[in-house]
Amino acid sequence: MIDHQAMESAYAAVKSAFPGAAPKIALVLGSGWSEVAAAFEKLGEISYSDIPGLGATGVVGHAGRLLRGRLSGIETFVFQGRRHYYEGVGWEPVVLPIEMMRRMGCGTVLLTNASGGINPALRPGDFVIIRDHINLINANPLVGPHRPEWGERFPDMTEIYTRRLAELLHAGANRLGLRVMDGTYAYNVGPAYETPAEIRAYKAQGADVVGMSTVPEAVFAKACGMKVAGLSLVSNLAAGIALRPLGHEEVIAAGEAAKPAMRALVEDFIARL
């Protein structure tokens, strides 16, 4: 269950750091995506370690800073990195960014990540616009006493990823000439990569990519009535499809190579809002 006092303390810290802030969109940057923050006019910044309940990230490629920025005239809160459930500290730091944005009146979130490609049409460097997901971990951040401010007790998940936002991402990718496809994201808790047998099972279930994030934030945001977009960079081929062992270094390297495309796609997306 989520510690609600941690939520209160985190919100108070961010409001104190950014008085008068009114973000229209939140951007969560996953592994390899942190440099996208350079596209924004900087209005302020705070370290995750200075936000109660959030804390420093424990993964290479996650800067661990919250940027208040502006792009195309739109005030945006940019979370440079995320906390993961596999870090063993519960759901609070995972969904805190979404809860803080909800409290600040932000109605839209773009969640990014790096993933392993399962669909044979994918190759490293491709982008996948997430249209649906499969939660493989049998856990949900909404478990616990019902909080009316988080929506209904049994929120509908028919369309978690807002169709209009996905269409905006598609339009931008097409204009930029990027390789992109719609896909279903399979969420594995990690931190171990999947086995070849698991990847075969996920493929049979309809998954196109697999990763260790995004789904908890998406579920929480949808329940709270936010509009959600999901964008994944295929950083490697999944186990059994790849011809070599998997490692996080490959994820970081793919993010480095894709920096210009990642930044251009996010800039285009925000300009279209």
Short mmCIF file of C-alpha atoms in Angstrom, two decimals:
data_model
loop_
_atom_site.label_atom_id
_atom_site.label_comp_id
_atom_site.label_asym_id
_atom_site.label_seq_id
_atom_site.Cartn_x
_atom_site.Cartn_y
_atom_site.Cartn_z
CA MET A 1 0.00 0.00 0.00
CA ILE A 2 1.06 3.58 -0.65
CA ASP A 3 2.24 5.79 2.22
CA HIS A 4 0.01 8.86 1.89
CA GLN A 5 2.12 10.93 4.27
CA ALA A 6 5.04 10.49 1.87
CA MET A 7 2.82 11.85 -0.89
CA GLU A 8 1.96 14.92 1.21
CA SER A 9 5.60 15.64 2.05
CA ALA A 10 6.74 15.24 -1.55
CA TYR A 11 4.07 17.59 -2.85
CA ALA A 12 4.93 20.19 -0.23
CA ALA A 13 8.62 20.06 -1.17
CA VAL A 14 7.93 20.54 -4.88
CA LYS A 15 5.45 23.36 -4.29
CA SER A 16 8.05 25.09 -2.11
CA ALA A 17 10.76 24.66 -4.75
CA PHE A 18 8.53 25.89 -7.61
CA PRO A 19 6.03 28.42 -6.24
CA GLY A 20 3.46 29.43 -8.80
CA ALA A 21 4.20 26.47 -11.09
CA ALA A 22 1.33 25.30 -13.30
CA PRO A 23 2.55 22.43 -15.51
CA LYS A 24 0.37 21.45 -18.45
CA ILE A 25 2.25 18.24 -19.16
CA ALA A 26 4.62 15.95 -17.27
CA LEU A 27 7.40 14.07 -19.02
CA VAL A 28 9.02 11.01 -17.42
CA LEU A 29 12.35 10.20 -19.04
CA GLY A 30 13.41 6.55 -18.86
CA SER A 31 16.76 4.87 -19.44
CA GLY A 32 18.79 6.76 -22.03
CA TRP A 33 16.23 9.57 -22.38
CA SER A 34 17.53 12.11 -19.86
CA GLU A 35 19.26 14.34 -22.42
CA VAL A 36 15.86 15.25 -23.88
CA ALA A 37 15.63 17.70 -20.97
CA ALA A 38 18.16 19.92 -22.75
CA ALA A 39 15.43 20.93 -25.20
CA PHE A 40 13.58 22.88 -22.48
CA GLU A 41 14.01 26.42 -21.28
CA LYS A 42 15.05 25.90 -17.66
CA LEU A 43 12.78 27.57 -15.08
CA GLY A 44 14.06 25.65 -12.07
CA GLU A 45 15.45 22.32 -10.92
CA ILE A 46 15.44 20.09 -7.84
CA SER A 47 17.23 16.82 -7.09
CA TYR A 48 15.15 13.73 -6.43
CA SER A 49 17.10 13.27 -3.20
CA ASP A 50 15.57 16.55 -1.97
CA ILE A 51 12.01 15.30 -2.54
CA PRO A 52 10.77 13.25 0.45
CA GLY A 53 9.63 9.78 -0.55
CA LEU A 54 11.21 9.94 -3.99
CA GLY A 55 14.94 9.66 -3.36
CA ALA A 56 17.93 9.27 -5.63
CA THR A 57 17.67 6.89 -8.56
CA GLY A 58 19.70 3.71 -8.43
CA VAL A 59 20.07 3.07 -12.16
CA VAL A 60 22.74 4.26 -14.60
CA GLY A 61 21.20 6.54 -17.21
CA HIS A 62 18.68 8.11 -14.80
CA ALA A 63 19.86 11.59 -13.81
CA GLY A 64 17.55 11.88 -10.81
CA ARG A 65 16.47 15.52 -11.27
CA LEU A 66 13.12 17.24 -11.67
CA LEU A 67 13.21 20.11 -14.14
CA ARG A 68 10.60 22.82 -14.38
CA GLY A 69 10.83 23.92 -17.99
CA ARG A 70 9.10 25.47 -20.93
CA LEU A 71 8.96 24.34 -24.54
CA SER A 72 6.79 25.79 -27.32
CA GLY A 73 5.26 28.03 -24.67
CA ILE A 74 4.06 25.05 -22.60
CA GLU A 75 5.16 24.72 -18.99
CA THR A 76 6.38 21.17 -18.44
CA PHE A 77 7.71 19.22 -15.49
CA VAL A 78 10.46 16.90 -16.71
CA PHE A 79 11.36 13.93 -14.52
CA GLN A 80 14.90 12.97 -15.55
CA GLY A 81 14.80 9.32 -14.60
CA ARG A 82 12.39 7.21 -12.56
CA ARG A 83 12.33 4.92 -9.59
CA HIS A 84 11.51 1.26 -10.22
CA TYR A 85 9.53 -1.29 -8.23
CA TYR A 86 12.48 -3.69 -8.40
CA GLU A 87 14.49 -1.31 -6.22
CA GLY A 88 12.52 -2.73 -3.31
CA VAL A 89 11.26 0.53 -1.79
CA GLY A 90 7.56 0.07 -2.53
CA TRP A 91 5.16 1.93 -4.79
CA GLU A 92 5.56 5.44 -3.35
CA PRO A 93 8.64 6.55 -5.33
CA VAL A 94 7.30 4.86 -8.48
CA VAL A 95 4.03 6.79 -8.63
CA LEU A 96 5.04 9.93 -6.71
CA PRO A 97 5.75 11.90 -9.91
CA ILE A 98 2.22 11.21 -11.15
CA GLU A 99 0.61 12.07 -7.82
CA MET A 100 2.54 15.35 -7.55
CA MET A 101 1.43 16.31 -11.05
CA ARG A 102 -2.18 15.42 -10.30
CA ARG A 103 -2.13 17.67 -7.27
CA MET A 104 -0.64 20.50 -9.34
CA GLY A 105 -3.44 20.27 -11.89
CA CYS A 106 -1.39 18.66 -14.67
CA GLY A 107 -3.67 16.64 -16.92
CA THR A 108 -1.25 14.97 -19.37
CA VAL A 109 1.80 12.74 -18.99
CA LEU A 110 4.24 11.33 -21.54
CA LEU A 111 6.01 8.21 -20.26
CA THR A 112 9.19 7.12 -22.03
CA ASN A 113 11.35 4.03 -21.63
CA ALA A 114 13.88 1.72 -23.21
CA SER A 115 12.64 -1.75 -24.11
CA GLY A 116 13.59 -5.08 -25.57
CA GLY A 117 12.13 -5.85 -28.97
CA ILE A 118 9.98 -8.97 -29.27
CA ASN A 119 8.14 -8.29 -32.52
CA PRO A 120 10.39 -9.56 -35.36
CA ALA A 121 9.71 -6.37 -37.33
CA LEU A 122 11.58 -4.31 -34.73
CA ARG A 123 15.26 -3.53 -34.57
CA PRO A 124 17.35 -1.48 -32.10
CA GLY A 125 16.77 2.23 -32.59
CA ASP A 126 13.11 1.89 -33.56
CA PHE A 127 10.37 3.68 -31.63
CA VAL A 128 7.20 2.03 -30.39
CA ILE A 129 4.13 4.09 -29.53
CA ILE A 130 2.48 2.16 -26.71
CA ARG A 131 -1.18 1.47 -27.38
CA ASP A 132 -1.73 -1.14 -24.66
CA HIS A 133 0.18 -3.14 -22.09
CA ILE A 134 0.33 -6.46 -20.28
CA ASN A 135 1.06 -6.36 -16.54
CA LEU A 136 3.03 -9.52 -15.86
CA ILE A 137 3.87 -8.94 -12.18
CA ASN A 138 0.46 -9.48 -10.54
CA ALA A 139 0.81 -6.25 -8.52
CA ASN A 140 -0.85 -2.86 -8.83
CA PRO A 141 -0.12 0.50 -7.13
CA LEU A 142 -3.86 1.04 -6.55
CA VAL A 143 -4.06 -1.87 -4.08
CA GLY A 144 -5.11 -0.64 -0.64
CA PRO A 145 -7.83 1.56 0.84
CA HIS A 146 -9.77 3.48 -1.80
CA ARG A 147 -8.81 7.15 -2.23
CA PRO A 148 -11.61 9.05 -4.02
CA GLU A 149 -9.14 11.59 -5.39
CA TRP A 150 -7.56 8.73 -7.36
CA GLY A 151 -10.79 8.02 -9.23
CA GLU A 152 -13.18 5.12 -9.00
CA ARG A 153 -12.51 2.02 -6.91
CA PHE A 154 -12.50 -0.08 -10.10
CA PRO A 155 -11.13 2.22 -12.84
CA ASP A 156 -11.72 1.34 -16.47
CA MET A 157 -8.53 0.45 -18.35
CA THR A 158 -9.99 -0.04 -21.84
CA GLU A 159 -7.94 2.83 -23.24
CA ILE A 160 -5.06 3.68 -20.92
CA TYR A 161 -2.97 5.34 -23.63
CA THR A 162 -4.94 8.24 -25.08
CA ARG A 163 -5.58 7.74 -28.79
CA ARG A 164 -5.19 11.42 -29.72
CA LEU A 165 -1.77 11.62 -28.04
CA ALA A 166 -0.63 8.49 -29.87
CA GLU A 167 -1.71 10.07 -33.14
CA LEU A 168 0.35 13.17 -32.35
CA LEU A 169 3.41 11.00 -31.75
CA HIS A 170 2.79 9.21 -35.05
CA ALA A 171 2.50 12.47 -36.93
CA GLY A 172 5.79 13.67 -35.50
CA ALA A 173 7.62 10.42 -36.22
CA ASN A 174 6.37 10.44 -39.80
CA ARG A 175 7.43 14.05 -40.32
CA LEU A 176 10.88 13.28 -38.93
CA GLY A 177 11.25 10.09 -40.98
CA LEU A 178 11.69 7.83 -37.95
CA ARG A 179 11.01 4.10 -37.83
CA VAL A 180 7.96 3.74 -35.62
CA MET A 181 5.13 1.29 -34.98
CA ASP A 182 2.24 0.86 -32.56
CA GLY A 183 2.74 -1.85 -29.99
CA THR A 184 1.85 -3.60 -26.76
CA TYR A 185 4.32 -3.28 -23.88
CA ALA A 186 4.86 -6.20 -21.51
CA TYR A 187 5.82 -5.17 -17.97
CA ASN A 188 8.23 -7.44 -16.11
CA VAL A 189 9.29 -6.42 -12.60
CA GLY A 190 13.02 -7.08 -13.18
CA PRO A 191 15.78 -6.49 -12.35
CA ALA A 192 16.79 -9.70 -14.14
CA TYR A 193 16.24 -9.77 -17.89
CA GLU A 194 13.73 -12.28 -19.21
CA THR A 195 14.54 -15.83 -20.28
CA PRO A 196 14.05 -16.95 -23.89
CA ALA A 197 11.09 -19.09 -22.77
CA GLU A 198 9.48 -16.09 -21.09
CA ILE A 199 9.92 -14.02 -24.23
CA ARG A 200 8.23 -16.74 -26.29
CA ALA A 201 5.34 -16.69 -23.81
CA TYR A 202 5.04 -12.90 -23.95
CA LYS A 203 5.07 -12.99 -27.74
CA ALA A 204 2.24 -15.53 -27.69
CA GLN A 205 0.28 -13.14 -25.46
CA GLY A 206 0.64 -10.36 -28.02
CA ALA A 207 3.55 -8.33 -26.62
CA ASP A 208 5.73 -6.38 -29.04
CA VAL A 209 8.26 -5.04 -26.51
CA VAL A 210 9.19 -5.77 -22.90
CA GLY A 211 10.53 -3.60 -20.10
CA MET A 212 10.64 -2.93 -16.35
CA SER A 213 8.71 0.33 -15.98
CA THR A 214 5.92 2.59 -17.27
CA VAL A 215 2.91 0.39 -16.52
CA PRO A 216 2.51 1.39 -12.84
CA GLU A 217 2.65 5.09 -13.73
CA ALA A 218 0.25 4.61 -16.63
CA VAL A 219 -2.30 2.73 -14.52
CA PHE A 220 -2.11 5.29 -11.73
CA ALA A 221 -2.39 8.26 -14.10
CA LYS A 222 -5.33 6.74 -15.97
CA ALA A 223 -7.16 6.02 -12.73
CA CYS A 224 -6.67 9.67 -11.73
CA GLY A 225 -8.21 10.87 -14.98
CA MET A 226 -5.01 11.98 -16.70
CA LYS A 227 -4.30 11.65 -20.41
CA VAL A 228 -1.41 9.23 -20.99
CA ALA A 229 1.07 8.74 -23.83
CA GLY A 230 3.72 6.02 -23.90
CA LEU A 231 6.83 6.05 -26.06
CA SER A 232 9.48 3.35 -26.09
CA LEU A 233 12.92 3.21 -27.70
CA VAL A 234 13.85 -0.33 -28.70
CA SER A 235 17.35 -0.53 -27.24
CA ASN A 236 17.99 -4.22 -27.87
CA LEU A 237 16.40 -7.42 -29.06
CA ALA A 238 14.88 -9.52 -26.29
CA ALA A 239 16.40 -12.74 -24.95
CA GLY A 240 16.37 -15.60 -27.42
CA ILE A 241 15.94 -13.14 -30.29
CA ALA A 242 19.24 -11.39 -29.63
CA LEU A 243 22.32 -13.40 -30.59
CA ARG A 244 24.32 -12.28 -27.55
CA PRO A 245 23.81 -11.88 -23.78
CA LEU A 246 21.88 -8.81 -22.64
CA GLY A 247 23.35 -5.96 -20.60
CA HIS A 248 22.40 -2.48 -19.45
CA GLU A 249 25.37 -1.04 -21.34
CA GLU A 250 23.55 -1.83 -24.57
CA VAL A 251 20.51 0.11 -23.37
CA ILE A 252 22.62 3.17 -22.60
CA ALA A 253 24.46 2.93 -25.91
CA ALA A 254 21.19 2.77 -27.84
CA GLY A 255 19.99 5.86 -26.03
CA GLU A 256 23.17 7.71 -26.90
CA ALA A 257 22.82 6.86 -30.58
CA ALA A 258 19.17 7.90 -30.64
CA LYS A 259 19.56 11.22 -28.76
CA PRO A 260 18.83 13.50 -31.73
CA ALA A 261 15.74 11.52 -32.74
CA MET A 262 14.44 11.29 -29.17
CA ARG A 263 14.77 15.01 -28.65
CA ALA A 264 13.23 15.90 -32.00
CA LEU A 265 10.25 13.61 -31.43
CA VAL A 266 9.50 15.01 -27.96
CA GLU A 267 9.87 18.58 -29.23
CA ASP A 268 7.46 17.86 -32.08
CA PHE A 269 4.98 16.20 -29.75
CA ILE A 270 4.82 19.10 -27.29
CA ALA A 271 4.55 21.63 -30.12
CA ARG A 272 1.45 19.76 -31.39
CA LEU A 273 -0.38 19.80 -28.04
#
